[in-house]
Amino acid sequence: MNKREFISTTAAIGLASMMPLFSQTNNKFNIYDLNNTVNQSGEYQLPKLDYSYDALEPYFDAQTMELHHSKHHLAYVNGLNTAHKKIKEFIETGDFSTIKHWERELAFHGGGHFLHSIFWKVLSKKQTKPSKNLEKYINNSFGSLDNFKKLFKAASNSVEGSGWGIMHYEPISDRLIIMQAERQGNLTQWVTFPILPLDVWEHAYYLKYQNRRAEYIDAFFNIINWDYVSDQFENILKLYK
Ligand code: MN3
């Protein structure tokens, strides 16, 4: 009996408690190239990086990259799996008394897992440029690539406490916007696609840049993987055009 048959059989004979913790996924989500963030049995997993920890030196140092990926990101993956497990238990027991806490955990660790997964992808030392179409959107939305950098830097640099600066595509207005996200998601809005996230938590830069977040942001501009950003932007546009 394969897994799918097992699920339908157990459901059919009413053994809901025997259902696997995570439902199987199709892994057909093409945007962001993030299929390696969930395994075949539906559990979240730490994605492998497309490059070595020292690949972004001297902009992002190897020690920070290793800690950031193998410790910090892994903690979000584990936290997200735990939150799913707990919420599944609530469904089974009917006791939702601590749901508020675990919904916060779900959002916090889920935000952490997916933003970091995209963050690793938007980094490269290949000296790439935005595609023609993305450049057109950047120009229409901000005036120029230079203006984009000014706004992105100001927004990222002024995030209060831990969080992110993120360029999003907003389908409703068909333009790009830049938003801050406190922690892993506060201050965001819905129905937008993050296409260029920058982690501005201290753990992302403190070893090398200490309190000089602005220098860290400048370093980031040197290693943006515009090929990836452009490709994912095109994938998102295809959903709407
Ligand atoms: Mn981080």
Tab-separated table of C-alpha atoms and ligand atoms in Angstrom:
chain	number	residue	atom	x	y	z
A	1	MET	CA	0.000	0.000	0.000
A	2	ASN	CA	1.502	3.346	-0.947
A	3	LYS	CA	1.124	6.439	1.155
A	4	ARG	CA	-1.787	7.908	-0.790
A	5	GLU	CA	-3.735	4.638	-0.577
A	6	PHE	CA	-2.943	4.457	3.116
A	7	ILE	CA	-4.347	7.941	3.657
A	8	SER	CA	-7.575	7.245	1.785
A	9	THR	CA	-7.980	3.848	3.489
A	10	THR	CA	-7.493	5.186	6.996
A	11	ALA	CA	-9.820	8.084	6.243
A	12	ALA	CA	-12.404	5.683	4.844
A	13	ILE	CA	-12.433	3.534	7.974
A	14	GLY	CA	-12.586	6.590	10.172
A	15	LEU	CA	-9.169	6.351	11.800
A	16	ALA	CA	-8.490	10.044	11.615
A	17	SER	CA	-5.866	9.850	14.347
A	18	MET	CA	-3.785	7.515	12.171
A	19	MET	CA	-3.465	10.128	9.460
A	20	PRO	CA	0.105	11.211	8.862
A	21	LEU	CA	1.148	14.431	10.494
A	22	PHE	CA	1.852	16.236	7.249
A	23	SER	CA	-0.175	15.761	4.122
A	24	GLN	CA	1.676	14.821	0.972
A	25	THR	CA	2.543	17.697	-1.333
A	26	ASN	CA	2.657	17.913	-5.105
A	27	ASN	CA	5.718	20.156	-5.022
A	28	LYS	CA	4.605	21.897	-8.208
A	29	PHE	CA	4.891	25.468	-6.966
A	30	ASN	CA	7.159	27.068	-9.554
A	31	ILE	CA	7.600	30.575	-8.214
A	32	TYR	CA	10.816	31.238	-6.256
A	33	ASP	CA	12.265	27.773	-7.039
A	34	LEU	CA	11.608	26.675	-3.450
A	35	ASN	CA	10.518	23.067	-3.870
A	36	ASN	CA	13.427	21.983	-1.685
A	37	THR	CA	11.934	23.790	1.327
A	38	VAL	CA	9.347	21.017	1.832
A	39	ASN	CA	10.063	17.292	1.579
A	40	GLN	CA	7.950	14.641	-0.108
A	41	SER	CA	6.028	13.867	3.068
A	42	GLY	CA	5.127	17.526	3.513
A	43	GLU	CA	7.572	18.355	6.291
A	44	TYR	CA	9.491	21.606	6.054
A	45	GLN	CA	13.229	21.187	5.616
A	46	LEU	CA	16.325	23.361	5.458
A	47	PRO	CA	17.081	23.969	1.773
A	48	LYS	CA	20.642	23.402	0.576
A	49	LEU	CA	22.370	26.553	-0.613
A	50	ASP	CA	23.288	26.867	-4.302
A	51	TYR	CA	26.794	27.951	-3.256
A	52	SER	CA	29.347	27.476	-0.489
A	53	TYR	CA	29.331	29.499	2.737
A	54	ASP	CA	32.386	31.492	1.592
A	55	ALA	CA	31.032	32.166	-1.914
A	56	LEU	CA	29.925	35.715	-1.101
A	57	GLU	CA	33.164	36.849	0.571
A	58	PRO	CA	34.158	39.545	1.274
A	59	TYR	CA	30.660	41.021	1.154
A	60	PHE	CA	29.003	38.409	3.345
A	61	ASP	CA	31.532	36.461	5.432
A	62	ALA	CA	31.600	32.666	5.598
A	63	GLN	CA	31.173	32.401	9.369
A	64	THR	CA	28.022	34.517	9.378
A	65	MET	CA	26.617	32.649	6.389
A	66	GLU	CA	27.193	29.287	8.046
A	67	LEU	CA	25.634	30.328	11.370
A	68	HIS	CA	22.796	32.096	9.640
A	69	HIS	CA	21.889	29.152	7.400
A	70	SER	CA	22.733	26.101	9.527
A	71	LYS	CA	21.599	27.462	12.914
A	72	HIS	CA	19.191	30.382	12.561
A	73	HIS	CA	17.328	29.204	9.483
A	74	LEU	CA	17.206	25.636	10.809
A	75	ALA	CA	15.579	26.933	14.006
A	76	TYR	CA	12.758	28.443	11.923
A	77	VAL	CA	12.309	25.157	10.048
A	78	ASN	CA	12.072	23.232	13.321
A	79	GLY	CA	9.751	25.844	14.833
A	80	LEU	CA	7.466	25.709	11.805
A	81	ASN	CA	7.248	21.898	11.903
A	82	THR	CA	6.494	22.043	15.630
A	83	ALA	CA	3.757	24.637	15.105
A	84	HIS	CA	2.142	22.455	12.436
A	85	LYS	CA	2.344	19.448	14.751
A	86	LYS	CA	0.704	21.347	17.619
A	87	ILE	CA	-2.060	22.791	15.458
A	88	LYS	CA	-2.751	19.316	14.070
A	89	GLU	CA	-3.096	18.078	17.677
A	90	PHE	CA	-5.616	20.834	18.410
A	91	ILE	CA	-7.747	19.657	15.509
A	92	GLU	CA	-7.616	16.110	16.823
A	93	THR	CA	-8.240	16.883	20.497
A	94	GLY	CA	-10.638	19.783	19.993
A	95	ASP	CA	-8.692	21.754	22.605
A	96	PHE	CA	-7.765	25.101	21.033
A	97	SER	CA	-6.905	26.879	24.284
A	98	THR	CA	-3.315	27.718	23.218
A	99	ILE	CA	-4.083	28.343	19.555
A	100	LYS	CA	-3.141	32.026	19.722
A	101	HIS	CA	0.402	31.183	20.747
A	102	TRP	CA	0.815	28.503	18.107
A	103	GLU	CA	-0.677	30.612	15.320
A	104	ARG	CA	1.933	33.228	16.173
A	105	GLU	CA	4.597	30.525	16.073
A	106	LEU	CA	3.262	29.351	12.704
A	107	ALA	CA	3.436	32.845	11.224
A	108	PHE	CA	6.794	33.694	12.809
A	109	HIS	CA	8.630	30.518	11.851
A	110	GLY	CA	6.842	30.229	8.501
A	111	GLY	CA	7.825	33.796	7.677
A	112	GLY	CA	11.373	33.007	8.770
A	113	HIS	CA	11.605	29.803	6.761
A	114	PHE	CA	10.285	31.202	3.488
A	115	LEU	CA	11.910	34.631	3.630
A	116	HIS	CA	15.300	33.054	4.366
A	117	SER	CA	14.784	30.515	1.578
A	118	ILE	CA	14.204	33.360	-0.897
A	119	PHE	CA	16.974	35.448	0.688
A	120	TRP	CA	19.619	32.764	-0.078
A	121	LYS	CA	18.383	32.694	-3.668
A	122	VAL	CA	18.639	36.446	-4.244
A	123	LEU	CA	22.386	36.391	-3.487
A	124	SER	CA	25.146	35.841	-6.049
A	125	LYS	CA	28.536	37.317	-6.907
A	126	LYS	CA	27.967	36.938	-10.642
A	127	GLN	CA	27.452	40.682	-11.230
A	128	THR	CA	23.990	40.313	-12.726
A	129	LYS	CA	21.554	43.022	-13.869
A	130	PRO	CA	17.763	43.271	-13.781
A	131	SER	CA	16.108	41.936	-16.932
A	132	LYS	CA	14.772	44.516	-19.418
A	133	ASN	CA	11.232	43.998	-18.142
A	134	LEU	CA	12.161	44.189	-14.462
A	135	GLU	CA	14.218	47.293	-15.198
A	136	LYS	CA	11.149	48.837	-16.845
A	137	TYR	CA	9.087	48.093	-13.724
A	138	ILE	CA	11.830	49.489	-11.465
A	139	ASN	CA	11.947	52.677	-13.559
A	140	ASN	CA	8.165	53.027	-13.618
A	141	SER	CA	7.856	52.388	-9.891
A	142	PHE	CA	10.847	54.291	-8.486
A	143	GLY	CA	12.210	56.439	-11.338
A	144	SER	CA	15.534	54.609	-11.671
A	145	LEU	CA	17.654	51.766	-10.264
A	146	ASP	CA	19.500	54.392	-8.234
A	147	ASN	CA	16.259	55.628	-6.693
A	148	PHE	CA	15.301	52.035	-5.931
A	149	LYS	CA	18.570	51.593	-4.030
A	150	LYS	CA	18.044	54.843	-2.071
A	151	LEU	CA	14.537	53.856	-1.047
A	152	PHE	CA	15.444	50.215	-0.345
A	153	LYS	CA	18.367	51.308	1.812
A	154	ALA	CA	16.399	53.902	3.754
A	155	ALA	CA	13.552	51.459	4.398
A	156	SER	CA	15.847	48.555	5.348
A	157	ASN	CA	18.069	50.721	7.513
A	158	SER	CA	15.174	52.119	9.535
A	159	VAL	CA	13.443	48.836	10.384
A	160	GLU	CA	12.847	49.106	14.108
A	161	GLY	CA	14.560	46.164	15.808
A	162	SER	CA	14.728	42.893	13.884
A	163	GLY	CA	13.193	42.458	10.471
A	164	TRP	CA	13.489	42.793	6.744
A	165	GLY	CA	13.441	45.299	3.906
A	166	ILE	CA	11.564	43.762	0.974
A	167	MET	CA	10.767	44.754	-2.585
A	168	HIS	CA	7.403	43.300	-3.562
A	169	TYR	CA	5.364	43.090	-6.708
A	170	GLU	CA	1.836	44.324	-6.043
A	171	PRO	CA	-0.401	42.775	-8.716
A	172	ILE	CA	-3.359	45.035	-7.977
A	173	SER	CA	-1.476	48.169	-9.045
A	174	ASP	CA	0.907	46.261	-11.360
A	175	ARG	CA	3.919	47.930	-9.779
A	176	LEU	CA	6.783	47.333	-7.403
A	177	ILE	CA	6.718	48.561	-3.813
A	178	ILE	CA	9.162	48.438	-0.919
A	179	MET	CA	8.008	47.554	2.567
A	180	GLN	CA	9.562	46.859	5.914
A	181	ALA	CA	8.704	43.700	7.804
A	182	GLU	CA	9.247	43.726	11.556
A	183	ARG	CA	10.372	40.353	12.894
A	184	GLN	CA	9.376	37.936	10.091
A	185	GLY	CA	6.191	39.533	8.901
A	186	ASN	CA	4.602	42.309	10.969
A	187	LEU	CA	3.788	45.398	8.906
A	188	THR	CA	3.306	43.511	5.687
A	189	GLN	CA	0.133	43.548	3.625
A	190	TRP	CA	-1.571	40.683	1.830
A	191	VAL	CA	-1.742	39.743	-1.845
A	192	THR	CA	1.754	40.850	-2.648
A	193	PHE	CA	4.742	38.768	-3.726
A	194	PRO	CA	8.091	39.377	-2.051
A	195	ILE	CA	10.700	39.324	-4.788
A	196	LEU	CA	13.785	40.805	-3.133
A	197	PRO	CA	14.042	40.326	0.632
A	198	LEU	CA	17.017	41.533	2.677
A	199	ASP	CA	17.501	40.216	6.206
A	200	VAL	CA	18.349	43.105	8.546
A	201	TRP	CA	18.300	41.130	11.794
A	202	GLU	CA	21.569	41.735	13.629
A	203	HIS	CA	22.520	38.059	13.308
A	204	ALA	CA	22.791	38.615	9.553
A	205	TYR	CA	25.578	41.178	9.816
A	206	TYR	CA	26.757	41.817	13.358
A	207	LEU	CA	29.945	39.715	13.302
A	208	LYS	CA	31.305	41.654	10.360
A	209	TYR	CA	29.492	44.996	10.407
A	210	GLN	CA	28.525	45.374	14.103
A	211	ASN	CA	26.084	48.319	14.341
A	212	ARG	CA	26.800	49.524	10.795
A	213	ARG	CA	23.671	48.157	9.149
A	214	ALA	CA	23.988	50.670	6.301
A	215	GLU	CA	27.348	49.190	5.249
A	216	TYR	CA	25.826	45.731	5.275
A	217	ILE	CA	23.025	46.951	3.008
A	218	ASP	CA	25.580	48.469	0.632
A	219	ALA	CA	27.374	45.102	0.561
A	220	PHE	CA	24.078	43.415	-0.295
A	221	PHE	CA	23.705	45.583	-3.400
A	222	ASN	CA	26.958	44.093	-4.722
A	223	ILE	CA	25.694	40.530	-4.568
A	224	ILE	CA	22.063	40.647	-5.648
A	225	ASN	CA	21.261	37.761	-7.984
A	226	TRP	CA	19.206	39.764	-10.453
A	227	ASP	CA	18.958	36.742	-12.768
A	228	TYR	CA	17.004	34.910	-10.098
A	229	VAL	CA	14.960	37.940	-9.090
A	230	SER	CA	14.073	38.678	-12.714
A	231	ASP	CA	13.127	35.078	-13.474
A	232	GLN	CA	10.863	34.795	-10.433
A	233	PHE	CA	9.340	38.175	-11.229
A	234	GLU	CA	8.461	36.884	-14.704
A	235	ASN	CA	6.932	33.751	-13.158
A	236	ILE	CA	4.730	35.880	-10.922
A	237	LEU	CA	3.684	38.123	-13.811
A	238	LYS	CA	2.608	35.029	-15.755
A	239	LEU	CA	0.034	34.319	-13.052
A	240	TYR	CA	-1.663	37.596	-13.811
A	241	LYS	CA	-1.036	38.382	-17.468
B	1	MN3	MN	18.029	35.795	9.456
